PDB file of C-alpha atoms and ligand atoms in Angstrom:
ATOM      1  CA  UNK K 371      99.024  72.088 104.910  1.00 89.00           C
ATOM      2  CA  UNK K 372      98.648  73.577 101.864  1.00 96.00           C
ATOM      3  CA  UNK K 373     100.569  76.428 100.668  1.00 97.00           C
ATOM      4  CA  UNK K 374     100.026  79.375  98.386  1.00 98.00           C
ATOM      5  CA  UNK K 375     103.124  79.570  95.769  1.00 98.00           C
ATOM      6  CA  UNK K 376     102.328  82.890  93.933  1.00 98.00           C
ATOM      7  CA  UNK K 377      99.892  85.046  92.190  1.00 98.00           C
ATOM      8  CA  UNK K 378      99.653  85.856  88.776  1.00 99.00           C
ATOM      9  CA  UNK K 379      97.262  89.042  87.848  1.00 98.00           C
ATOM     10  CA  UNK K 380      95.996  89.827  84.395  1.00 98.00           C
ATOM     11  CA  UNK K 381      93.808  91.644  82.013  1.00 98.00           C
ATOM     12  CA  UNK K 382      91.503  89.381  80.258  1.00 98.00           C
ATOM     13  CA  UNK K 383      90.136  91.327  76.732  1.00 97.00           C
ATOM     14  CA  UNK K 384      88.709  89.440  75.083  1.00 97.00           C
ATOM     15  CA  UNK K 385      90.454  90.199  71.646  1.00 96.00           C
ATOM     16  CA  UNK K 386      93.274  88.768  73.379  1.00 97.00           C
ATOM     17  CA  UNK K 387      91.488  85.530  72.124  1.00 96.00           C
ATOM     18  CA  UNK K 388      90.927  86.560  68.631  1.00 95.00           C
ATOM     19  CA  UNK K 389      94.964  87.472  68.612  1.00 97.00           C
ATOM     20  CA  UNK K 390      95.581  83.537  69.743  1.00 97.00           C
ATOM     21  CA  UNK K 391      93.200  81.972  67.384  1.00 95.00           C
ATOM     22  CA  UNK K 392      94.904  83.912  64.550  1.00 95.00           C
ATOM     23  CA  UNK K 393      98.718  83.383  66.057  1.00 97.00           C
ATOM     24  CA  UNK K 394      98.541  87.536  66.121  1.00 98.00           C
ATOM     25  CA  UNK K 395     100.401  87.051  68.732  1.00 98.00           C
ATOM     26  CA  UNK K 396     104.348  88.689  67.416  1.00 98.00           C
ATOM     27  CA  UNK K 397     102.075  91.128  65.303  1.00 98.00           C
ATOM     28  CA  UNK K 398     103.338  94.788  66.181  1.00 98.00           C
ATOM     29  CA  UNK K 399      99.794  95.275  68.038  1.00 98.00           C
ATOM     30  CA  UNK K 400      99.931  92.514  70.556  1.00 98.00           C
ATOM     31  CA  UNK K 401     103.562  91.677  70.600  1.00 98.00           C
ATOM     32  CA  UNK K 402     104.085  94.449  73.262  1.00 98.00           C
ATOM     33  CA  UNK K 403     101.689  92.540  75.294  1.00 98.00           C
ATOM     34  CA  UNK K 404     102.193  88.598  74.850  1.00 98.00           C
ATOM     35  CA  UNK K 405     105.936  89.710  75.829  1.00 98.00           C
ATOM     36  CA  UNK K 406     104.307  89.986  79.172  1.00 98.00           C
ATOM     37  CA  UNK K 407     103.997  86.210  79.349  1.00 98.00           C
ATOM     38  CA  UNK K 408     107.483  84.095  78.822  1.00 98.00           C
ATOM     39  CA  UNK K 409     108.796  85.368  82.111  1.00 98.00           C
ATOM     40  CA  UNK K 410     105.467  84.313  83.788  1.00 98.00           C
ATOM     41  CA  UNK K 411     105.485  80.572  82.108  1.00 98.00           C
ATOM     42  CA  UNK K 412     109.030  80.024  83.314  1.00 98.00           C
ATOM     43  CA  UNK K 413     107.693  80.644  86.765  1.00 98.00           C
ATOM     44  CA  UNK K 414     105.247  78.399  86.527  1.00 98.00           C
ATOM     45  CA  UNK K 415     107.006  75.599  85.190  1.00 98.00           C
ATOM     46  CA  UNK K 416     109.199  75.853  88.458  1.00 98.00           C
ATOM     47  CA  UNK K 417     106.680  76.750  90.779  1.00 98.00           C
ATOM     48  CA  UNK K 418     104.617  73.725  89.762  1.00 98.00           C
ATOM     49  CA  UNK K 419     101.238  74.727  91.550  1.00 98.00           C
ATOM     50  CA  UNK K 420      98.090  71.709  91.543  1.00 98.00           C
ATOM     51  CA  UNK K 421      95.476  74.163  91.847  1.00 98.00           C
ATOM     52  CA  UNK K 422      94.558  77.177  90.745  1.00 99.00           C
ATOM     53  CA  UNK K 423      91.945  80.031  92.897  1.00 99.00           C
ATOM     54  CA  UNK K 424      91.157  82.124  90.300  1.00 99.00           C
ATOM     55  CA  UNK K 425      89.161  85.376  91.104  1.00 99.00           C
ATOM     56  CA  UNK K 426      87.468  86.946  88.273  1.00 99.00           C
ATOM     57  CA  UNK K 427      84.098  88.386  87.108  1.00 98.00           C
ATOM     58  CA  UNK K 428      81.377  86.888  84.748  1.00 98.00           C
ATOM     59  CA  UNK K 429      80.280  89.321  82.079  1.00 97.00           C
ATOM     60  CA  UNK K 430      76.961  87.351  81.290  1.00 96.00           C
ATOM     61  CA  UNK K 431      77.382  84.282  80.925  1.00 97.00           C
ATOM     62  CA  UNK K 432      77.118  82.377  84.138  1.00 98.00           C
ATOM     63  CA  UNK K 433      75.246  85.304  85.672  1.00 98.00           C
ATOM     64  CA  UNK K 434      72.921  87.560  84.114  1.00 96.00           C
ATOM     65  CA  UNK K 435      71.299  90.777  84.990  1.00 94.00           C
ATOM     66  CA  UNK K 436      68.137  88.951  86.639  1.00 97.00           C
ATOM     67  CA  UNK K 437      70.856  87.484  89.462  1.00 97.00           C
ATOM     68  CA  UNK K 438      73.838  88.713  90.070  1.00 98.00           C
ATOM     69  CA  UNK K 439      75.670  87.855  93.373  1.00 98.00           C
ATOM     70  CA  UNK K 440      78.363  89.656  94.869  1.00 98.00           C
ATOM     71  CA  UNK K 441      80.247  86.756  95.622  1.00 98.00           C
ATOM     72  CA  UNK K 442      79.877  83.388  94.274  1.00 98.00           C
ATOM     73  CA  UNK K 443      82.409  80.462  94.224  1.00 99.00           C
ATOM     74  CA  UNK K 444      82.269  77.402  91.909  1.00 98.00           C
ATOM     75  CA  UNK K 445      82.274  74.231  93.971  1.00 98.00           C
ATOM     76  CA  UNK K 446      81.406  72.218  90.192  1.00 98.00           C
ATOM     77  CA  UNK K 447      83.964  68.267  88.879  1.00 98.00           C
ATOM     78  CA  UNK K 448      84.335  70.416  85.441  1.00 98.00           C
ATOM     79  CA  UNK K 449      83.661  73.874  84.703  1.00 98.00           C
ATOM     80  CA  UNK K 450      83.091  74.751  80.879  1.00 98.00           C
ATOM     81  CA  UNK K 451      83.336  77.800  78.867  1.00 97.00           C
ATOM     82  CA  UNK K 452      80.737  78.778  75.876  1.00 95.00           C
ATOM     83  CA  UNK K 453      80.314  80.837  73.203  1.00 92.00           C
ATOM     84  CA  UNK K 454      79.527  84.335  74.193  1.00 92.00           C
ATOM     85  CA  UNK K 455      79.795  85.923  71.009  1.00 87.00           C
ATOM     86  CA  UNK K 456      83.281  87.462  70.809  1.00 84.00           C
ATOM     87  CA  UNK K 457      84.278  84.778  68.593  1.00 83.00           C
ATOM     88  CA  UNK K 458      86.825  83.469  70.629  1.00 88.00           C
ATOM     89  CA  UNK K 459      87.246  79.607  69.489  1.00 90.00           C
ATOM     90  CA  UNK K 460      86.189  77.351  73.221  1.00 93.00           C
ATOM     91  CA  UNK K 461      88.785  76.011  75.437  1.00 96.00           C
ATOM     92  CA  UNK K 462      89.013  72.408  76.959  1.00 98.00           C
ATOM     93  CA  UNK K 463      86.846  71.847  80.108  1.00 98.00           C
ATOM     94  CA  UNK K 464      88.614  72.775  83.176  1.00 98.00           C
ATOM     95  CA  UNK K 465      88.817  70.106  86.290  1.00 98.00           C
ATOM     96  CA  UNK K 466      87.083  71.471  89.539  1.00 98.00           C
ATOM     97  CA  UNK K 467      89.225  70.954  92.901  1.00 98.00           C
ATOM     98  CA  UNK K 468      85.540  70.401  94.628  1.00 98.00           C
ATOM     99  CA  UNK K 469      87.216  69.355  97.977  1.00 98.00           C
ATOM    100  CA  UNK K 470      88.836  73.024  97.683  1.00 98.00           C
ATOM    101  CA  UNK K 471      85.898  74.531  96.815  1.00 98.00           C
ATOM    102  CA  UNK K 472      83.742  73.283  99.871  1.00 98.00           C
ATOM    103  CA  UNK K 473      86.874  73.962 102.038  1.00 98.00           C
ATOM    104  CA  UNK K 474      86.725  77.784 100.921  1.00 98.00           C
ATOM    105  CA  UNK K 475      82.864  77.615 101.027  1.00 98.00           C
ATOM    106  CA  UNK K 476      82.413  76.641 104.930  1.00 98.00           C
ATOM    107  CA  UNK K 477      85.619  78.308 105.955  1.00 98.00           C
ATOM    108  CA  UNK K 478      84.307  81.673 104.517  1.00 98.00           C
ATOM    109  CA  UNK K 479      80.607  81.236 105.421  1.00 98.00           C
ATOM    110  CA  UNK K 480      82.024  80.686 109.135  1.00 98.00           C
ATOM    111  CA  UNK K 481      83.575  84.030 108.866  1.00 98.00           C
ATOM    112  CA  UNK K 482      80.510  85.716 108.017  1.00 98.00           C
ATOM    113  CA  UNK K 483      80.901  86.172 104.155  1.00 98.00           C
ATOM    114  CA  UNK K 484      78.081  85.799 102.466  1.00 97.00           C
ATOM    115  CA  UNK K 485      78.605  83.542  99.691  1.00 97.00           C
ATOM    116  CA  UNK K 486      76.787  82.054  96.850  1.00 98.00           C
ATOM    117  CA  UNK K 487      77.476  78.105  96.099  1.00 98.00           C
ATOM    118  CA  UNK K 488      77.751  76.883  92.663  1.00 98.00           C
ATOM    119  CA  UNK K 489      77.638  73.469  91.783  1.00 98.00           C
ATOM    120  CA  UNK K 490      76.785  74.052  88.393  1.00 98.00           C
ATOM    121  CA  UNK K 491      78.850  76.863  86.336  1.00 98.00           C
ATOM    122  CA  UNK K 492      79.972  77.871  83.648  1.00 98.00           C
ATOM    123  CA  UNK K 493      83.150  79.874  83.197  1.00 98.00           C
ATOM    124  CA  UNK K 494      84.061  83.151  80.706  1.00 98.00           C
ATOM    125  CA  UNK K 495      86.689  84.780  79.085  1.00 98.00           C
ATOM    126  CA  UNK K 496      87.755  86.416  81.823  1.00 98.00           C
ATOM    127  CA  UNK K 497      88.627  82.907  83.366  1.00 98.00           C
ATOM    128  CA  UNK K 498      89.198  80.755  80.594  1.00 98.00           C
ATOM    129  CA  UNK K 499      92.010  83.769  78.576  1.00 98.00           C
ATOM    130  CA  UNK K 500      94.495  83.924  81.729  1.00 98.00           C
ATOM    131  CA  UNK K 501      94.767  80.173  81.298  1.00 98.00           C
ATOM    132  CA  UNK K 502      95.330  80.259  77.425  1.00 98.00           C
ATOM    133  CA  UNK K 503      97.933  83.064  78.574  1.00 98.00           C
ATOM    134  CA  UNK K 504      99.655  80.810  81.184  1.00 98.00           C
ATOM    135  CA  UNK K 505      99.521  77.553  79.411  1.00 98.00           C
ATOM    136  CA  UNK K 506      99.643  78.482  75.549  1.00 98.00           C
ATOM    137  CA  UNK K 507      98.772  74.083  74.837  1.00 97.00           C
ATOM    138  CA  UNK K 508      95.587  74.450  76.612  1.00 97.00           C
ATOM    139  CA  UNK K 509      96.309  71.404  78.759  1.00 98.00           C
ATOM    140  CA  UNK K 510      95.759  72.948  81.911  1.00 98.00           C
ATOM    141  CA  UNK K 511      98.213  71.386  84.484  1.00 98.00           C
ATOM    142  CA  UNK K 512      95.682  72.272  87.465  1.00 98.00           C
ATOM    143  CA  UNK K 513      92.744  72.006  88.608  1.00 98.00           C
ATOM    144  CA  UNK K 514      90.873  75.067  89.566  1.00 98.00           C
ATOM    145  CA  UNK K 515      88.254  76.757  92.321  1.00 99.00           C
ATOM    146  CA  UNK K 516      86.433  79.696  90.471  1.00 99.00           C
ATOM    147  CA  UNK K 517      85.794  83.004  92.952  1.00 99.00           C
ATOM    148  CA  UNK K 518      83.727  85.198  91.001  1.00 99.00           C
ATOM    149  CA  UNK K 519      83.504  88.986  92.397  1.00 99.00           C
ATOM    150  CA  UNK K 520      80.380  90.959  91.188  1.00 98.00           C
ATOM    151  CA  UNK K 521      82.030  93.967  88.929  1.00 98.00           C
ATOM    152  CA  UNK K 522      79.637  94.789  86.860  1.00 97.00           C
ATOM    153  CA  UNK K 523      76.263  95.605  88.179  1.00 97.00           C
ATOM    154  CA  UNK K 524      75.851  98.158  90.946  1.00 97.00           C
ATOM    155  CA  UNK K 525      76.040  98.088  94.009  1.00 98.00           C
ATOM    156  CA  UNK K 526      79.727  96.613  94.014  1.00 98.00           C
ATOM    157  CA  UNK K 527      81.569  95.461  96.960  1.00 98.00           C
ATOM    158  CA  UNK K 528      83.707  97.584  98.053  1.00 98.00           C
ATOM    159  CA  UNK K 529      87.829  97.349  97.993  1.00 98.00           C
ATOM    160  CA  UNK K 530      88.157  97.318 101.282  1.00 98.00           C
ATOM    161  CA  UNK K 531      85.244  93.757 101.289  1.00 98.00           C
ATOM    162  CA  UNK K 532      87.345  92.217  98.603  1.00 98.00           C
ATOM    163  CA  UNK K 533      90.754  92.305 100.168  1.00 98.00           C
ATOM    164  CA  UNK K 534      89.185  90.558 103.314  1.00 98.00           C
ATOM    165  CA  UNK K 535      87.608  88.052 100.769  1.00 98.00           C
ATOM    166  CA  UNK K 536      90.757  87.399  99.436  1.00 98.00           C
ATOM    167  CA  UNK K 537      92.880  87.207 102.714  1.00 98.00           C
ATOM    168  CA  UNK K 538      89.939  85.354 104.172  1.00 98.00           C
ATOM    169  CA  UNK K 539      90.625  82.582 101.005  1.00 98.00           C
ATOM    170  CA  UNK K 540      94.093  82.235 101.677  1.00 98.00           C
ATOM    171  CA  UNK K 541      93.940  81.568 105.253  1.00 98.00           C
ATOM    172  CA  UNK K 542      91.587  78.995 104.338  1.00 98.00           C
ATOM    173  CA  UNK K 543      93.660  77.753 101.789  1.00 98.00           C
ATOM    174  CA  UNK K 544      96.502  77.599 104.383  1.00 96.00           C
ATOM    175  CA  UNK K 545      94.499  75.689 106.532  1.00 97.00           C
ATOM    176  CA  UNK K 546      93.685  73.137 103.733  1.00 98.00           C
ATOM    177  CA  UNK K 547      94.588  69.388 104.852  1.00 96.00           C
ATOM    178  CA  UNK K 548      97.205  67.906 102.288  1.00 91.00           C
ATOM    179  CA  UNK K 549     100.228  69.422 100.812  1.00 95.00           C
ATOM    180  CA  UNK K 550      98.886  71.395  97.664  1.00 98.00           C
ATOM    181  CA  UNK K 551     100.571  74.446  96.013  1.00 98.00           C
ATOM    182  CA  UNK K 552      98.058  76.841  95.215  1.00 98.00           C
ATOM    183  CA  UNK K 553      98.329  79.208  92.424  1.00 98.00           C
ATOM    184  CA  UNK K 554      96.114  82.541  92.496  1.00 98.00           C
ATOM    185  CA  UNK K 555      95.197  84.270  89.873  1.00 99.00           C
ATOM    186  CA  UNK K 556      93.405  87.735  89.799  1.00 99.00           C
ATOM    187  CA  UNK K 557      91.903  88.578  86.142  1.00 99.00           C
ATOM    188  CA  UNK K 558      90.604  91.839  84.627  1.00 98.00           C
ATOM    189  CA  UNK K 559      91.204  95.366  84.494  1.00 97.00           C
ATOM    190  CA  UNK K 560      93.262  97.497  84.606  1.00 98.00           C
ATOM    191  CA  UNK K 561      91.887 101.181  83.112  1.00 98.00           C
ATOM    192  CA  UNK K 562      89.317 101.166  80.714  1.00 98.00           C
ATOM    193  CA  UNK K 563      85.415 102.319  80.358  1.00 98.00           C
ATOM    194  CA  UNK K 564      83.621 100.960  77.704  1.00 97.00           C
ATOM    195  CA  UNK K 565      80.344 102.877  77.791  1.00 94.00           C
ATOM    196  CA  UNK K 566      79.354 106.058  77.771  1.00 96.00           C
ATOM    197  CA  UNK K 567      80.893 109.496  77.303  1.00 96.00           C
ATOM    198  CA  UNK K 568      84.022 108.324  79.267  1.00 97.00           C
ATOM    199  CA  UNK K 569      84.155 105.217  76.556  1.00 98.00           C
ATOM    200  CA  UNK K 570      87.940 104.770  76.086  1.00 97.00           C
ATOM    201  CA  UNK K 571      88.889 106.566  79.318  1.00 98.00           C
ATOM    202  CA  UNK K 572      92.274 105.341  80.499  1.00 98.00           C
ATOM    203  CA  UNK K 573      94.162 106.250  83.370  1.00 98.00           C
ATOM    204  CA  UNK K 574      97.994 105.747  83.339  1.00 98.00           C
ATOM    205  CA  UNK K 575      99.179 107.405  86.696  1.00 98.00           C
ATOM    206  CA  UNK K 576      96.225 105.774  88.567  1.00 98.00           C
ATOM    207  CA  UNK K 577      97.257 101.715  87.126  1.00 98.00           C
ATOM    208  CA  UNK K 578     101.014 102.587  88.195  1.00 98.00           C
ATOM    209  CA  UNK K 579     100.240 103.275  91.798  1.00 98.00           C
ATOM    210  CA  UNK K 580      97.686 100.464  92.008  1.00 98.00           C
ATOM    211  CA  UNK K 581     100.257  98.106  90.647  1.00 98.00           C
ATOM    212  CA  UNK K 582     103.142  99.563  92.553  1.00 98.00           C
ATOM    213  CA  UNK K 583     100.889  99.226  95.986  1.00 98.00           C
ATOM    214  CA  UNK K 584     100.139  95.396  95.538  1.00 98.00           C
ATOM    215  CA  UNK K 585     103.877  95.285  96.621  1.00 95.00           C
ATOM    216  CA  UNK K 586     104.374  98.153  99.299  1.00 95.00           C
ATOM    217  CA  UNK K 587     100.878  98.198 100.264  1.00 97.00           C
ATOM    218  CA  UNK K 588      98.456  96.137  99.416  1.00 97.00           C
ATOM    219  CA  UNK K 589      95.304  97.726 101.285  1.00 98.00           C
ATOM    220  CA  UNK K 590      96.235 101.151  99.476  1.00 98.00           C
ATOM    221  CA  UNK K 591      93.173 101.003  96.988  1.00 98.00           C
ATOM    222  CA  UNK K 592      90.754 100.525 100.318  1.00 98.00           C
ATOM    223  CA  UNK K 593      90.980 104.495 100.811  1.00 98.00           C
ATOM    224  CA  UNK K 594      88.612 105.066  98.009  1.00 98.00           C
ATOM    225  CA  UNK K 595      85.246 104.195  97.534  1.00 98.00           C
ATOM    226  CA  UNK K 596      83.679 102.259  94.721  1.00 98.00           C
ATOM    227  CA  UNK K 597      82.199 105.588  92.600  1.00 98.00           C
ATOM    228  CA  UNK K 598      86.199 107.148  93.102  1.00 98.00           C
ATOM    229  CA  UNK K 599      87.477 104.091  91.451  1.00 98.00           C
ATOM    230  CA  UNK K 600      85.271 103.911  89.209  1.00 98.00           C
ATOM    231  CA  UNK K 601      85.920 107.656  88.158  1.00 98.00           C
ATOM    232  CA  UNK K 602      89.633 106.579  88.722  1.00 98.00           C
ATOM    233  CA  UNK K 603      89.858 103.674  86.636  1.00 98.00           C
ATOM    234  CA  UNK K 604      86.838 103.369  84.811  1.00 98.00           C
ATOM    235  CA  UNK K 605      83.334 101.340  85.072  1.00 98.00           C
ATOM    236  CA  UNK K 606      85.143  98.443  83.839  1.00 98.00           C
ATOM    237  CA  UNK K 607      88.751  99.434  84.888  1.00 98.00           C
ATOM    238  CA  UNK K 608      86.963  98.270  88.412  1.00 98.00           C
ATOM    239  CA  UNK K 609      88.089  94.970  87.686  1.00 98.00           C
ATOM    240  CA  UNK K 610      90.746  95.627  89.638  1.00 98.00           C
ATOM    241  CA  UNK K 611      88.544  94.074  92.659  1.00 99.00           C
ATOM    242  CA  UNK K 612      89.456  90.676  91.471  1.00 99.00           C
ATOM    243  CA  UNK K 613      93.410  91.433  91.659  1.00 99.00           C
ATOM    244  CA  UNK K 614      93.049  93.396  95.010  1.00 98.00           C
ATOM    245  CA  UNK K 615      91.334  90.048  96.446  1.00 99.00           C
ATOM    246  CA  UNK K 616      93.624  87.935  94.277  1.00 99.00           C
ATOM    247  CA  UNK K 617      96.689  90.159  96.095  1.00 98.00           C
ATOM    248  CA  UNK K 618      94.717  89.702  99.687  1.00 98.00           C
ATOM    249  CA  UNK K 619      94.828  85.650  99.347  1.00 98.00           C
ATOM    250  CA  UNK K 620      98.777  85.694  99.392  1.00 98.00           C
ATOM    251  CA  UNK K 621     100.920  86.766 102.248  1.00 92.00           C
ATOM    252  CA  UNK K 622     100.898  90.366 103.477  1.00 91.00           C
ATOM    253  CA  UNK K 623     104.628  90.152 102.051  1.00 92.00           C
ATOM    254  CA  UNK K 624     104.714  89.388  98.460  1.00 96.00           C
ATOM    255  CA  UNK K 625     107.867  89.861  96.337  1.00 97.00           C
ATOM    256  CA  UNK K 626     107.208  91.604  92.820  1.00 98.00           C
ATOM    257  CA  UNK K 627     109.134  89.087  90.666  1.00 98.00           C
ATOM    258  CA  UNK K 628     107.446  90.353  86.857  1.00 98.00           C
ATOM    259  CA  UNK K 629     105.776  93.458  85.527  1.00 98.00           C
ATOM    260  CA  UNK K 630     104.000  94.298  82.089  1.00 98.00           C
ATOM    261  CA  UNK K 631     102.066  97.384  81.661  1.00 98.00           C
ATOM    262  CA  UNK K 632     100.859  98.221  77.901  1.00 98.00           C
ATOM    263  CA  UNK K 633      98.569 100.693  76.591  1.00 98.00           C
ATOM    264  CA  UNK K 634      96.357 100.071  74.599  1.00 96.00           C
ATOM    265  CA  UNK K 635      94.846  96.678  73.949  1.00 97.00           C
ATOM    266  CA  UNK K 636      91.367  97.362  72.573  1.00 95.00           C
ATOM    267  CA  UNK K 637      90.468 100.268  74.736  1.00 95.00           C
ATOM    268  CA  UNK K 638      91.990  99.090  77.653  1.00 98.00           C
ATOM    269  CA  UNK K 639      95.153  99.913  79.583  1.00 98.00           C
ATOM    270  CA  UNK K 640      96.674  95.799  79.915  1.00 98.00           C
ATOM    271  CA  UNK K 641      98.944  94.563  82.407  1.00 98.00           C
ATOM    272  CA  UNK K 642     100.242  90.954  84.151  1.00 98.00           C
ATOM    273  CA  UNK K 643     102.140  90.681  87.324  1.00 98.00           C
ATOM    274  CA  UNK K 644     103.535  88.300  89.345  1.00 98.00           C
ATOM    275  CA  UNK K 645     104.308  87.505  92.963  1.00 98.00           C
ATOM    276  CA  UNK K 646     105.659  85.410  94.862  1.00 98.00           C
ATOM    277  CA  UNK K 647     104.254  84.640  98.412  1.00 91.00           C
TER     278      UNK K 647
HETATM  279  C1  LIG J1370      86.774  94.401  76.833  1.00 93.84           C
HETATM  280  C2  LIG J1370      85.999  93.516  77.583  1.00 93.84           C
HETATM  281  C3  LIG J1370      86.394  93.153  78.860  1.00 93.84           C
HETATM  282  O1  LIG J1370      85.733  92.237  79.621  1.00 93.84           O
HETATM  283  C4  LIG J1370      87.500  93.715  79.418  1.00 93.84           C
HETATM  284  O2  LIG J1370      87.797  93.407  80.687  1.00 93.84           O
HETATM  285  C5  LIG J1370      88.276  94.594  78.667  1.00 93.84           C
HETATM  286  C6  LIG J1370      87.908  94.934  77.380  1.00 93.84           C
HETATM  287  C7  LIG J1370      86.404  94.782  75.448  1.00 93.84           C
HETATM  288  O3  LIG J1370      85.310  94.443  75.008  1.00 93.84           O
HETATM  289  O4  LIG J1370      87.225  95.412  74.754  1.00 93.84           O
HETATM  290 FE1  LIG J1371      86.225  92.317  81.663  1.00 93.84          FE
END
């Protein structure tokens, strides 16, 4: 059987990959946050997971406006990134783990999620930075099964539908023939609106519990609905979807190994984590 290792959970601005491709990276500015990572990479390098279930959101590029599913999971041999006008310089393709990706696709559908299929797709920033994060040389050591989480056109689904998506991916992952060790990764978030009169709204107290209750209680952010987080953490800040699935795929009891909470990076409040299952 397979077997879920850890989760790593991150925010994914997309300056972050202007601060790479300039080695910006022990700058004052984003020094406070790359320190975030070392602990994270030794981790990995003993934890030595094959495959990688990364939940995330698209910002435009795989999905626009026009179609925009709630849930959609990449069951694509190679999944590659493109230019969507940050500037951020492309990464190397990544390899699919299609076997995975059906496996998660059946096994979900049979327990009534609704999910879109996508043989074809291409991946953003918000999938392609936590890997440049992780694995500075860009040759990524796993393969990977793409879960992408609609947070940015309303309606949303709400927390409580994303931590069943998530625990309903790692008991399918669990029940995955072979001997695998599966690495999750949640991307996005946390705080930060980048629209509107609330543009640059950041919310300090409100990342701190959320953080602290992926530990003591993971199903903590299900008591609000989608418009309180929202108001909580900002229209954006509700990235924190893809970690609360991302935190739903591992074990109900998770050990906290690594924290890293730094405000600000752009206009957003940017922190990693990591668990172990
Ligand atoms: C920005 C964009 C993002 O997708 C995000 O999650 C955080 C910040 C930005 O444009 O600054
Ligand atoms: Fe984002």
């Amino acid at each position: 059987m397979a077997r879920i290792v850890g989760g790593i959970f991150t925010s994914h601005v997309p300056a972050i990959g202007g601060a790479i491709a300039k080695g910006a990276q022990d700058t004052p500015y984003w020094k406070p946050f790359f320190d975030g990572f070392p602990p994270v990479r030794q981790w990995l390098r003993d934890a030595r997971p094959d495959v990688a279930v990364v939940f995330y959101n698209d910002h435009g590029l795989n999905f626009f406006l026009d179609k925009m599913p709630t849930f959609a999971i990449g069951a694509a041999p190679e999944y590659r990134n493109a230019d969507e006008g940050w500037g951020i310089p492309q990464v190397p393709a990544f390899r699919g783990e299609e076997d995975l990706s059906w496996h998660l696709i059946e096994s979900l559908v049979a327990e009534d999620f609704d999910i879109v299929t996508c043989q074809e797709m291409k991946v953003d920033h918000a999938l392609t930075l936590p890997f440049s994060l992780l694995w500075p040389d860009e040759r990524w050591p796993v393969t990977v099964v793409p879960v992408c989480i609609n947070t940015v056109l309303f309606p949303l689904p709400s927390a409580r539908r994303c931590l069943a998506l998530g625990r309903a991916v790692g008991r399918a992952v669990e029940n995955w023939a072979g001997d695998a060790r599966v690495l999750v990764i949640g991307s996005g978030g946390l705080s930060h609106q980048l629209e509107g009169q609330r543009a640059g709204h950041i919310n300090k107290a409100f990342d701190l519990a959320f953080m602290d209750s992926l530990a003591k209680d993971p199903a903590w952010a299900t008591q609000y609905s989608i418009n309180d987080l929202a108001k909580e953490a900002g229209t954006q800040g509700i990235e924190l979807l893809n970690w609360l699935a991302a935190r739903g795929a591992l074990a109900d009891v998770a050990r906290e190994l690594h924290r890293n909470y730094h405000i600000p990076i752009s206009n957003t409040a940017a922190a990693t984590m990591l668990f172990e299952s």
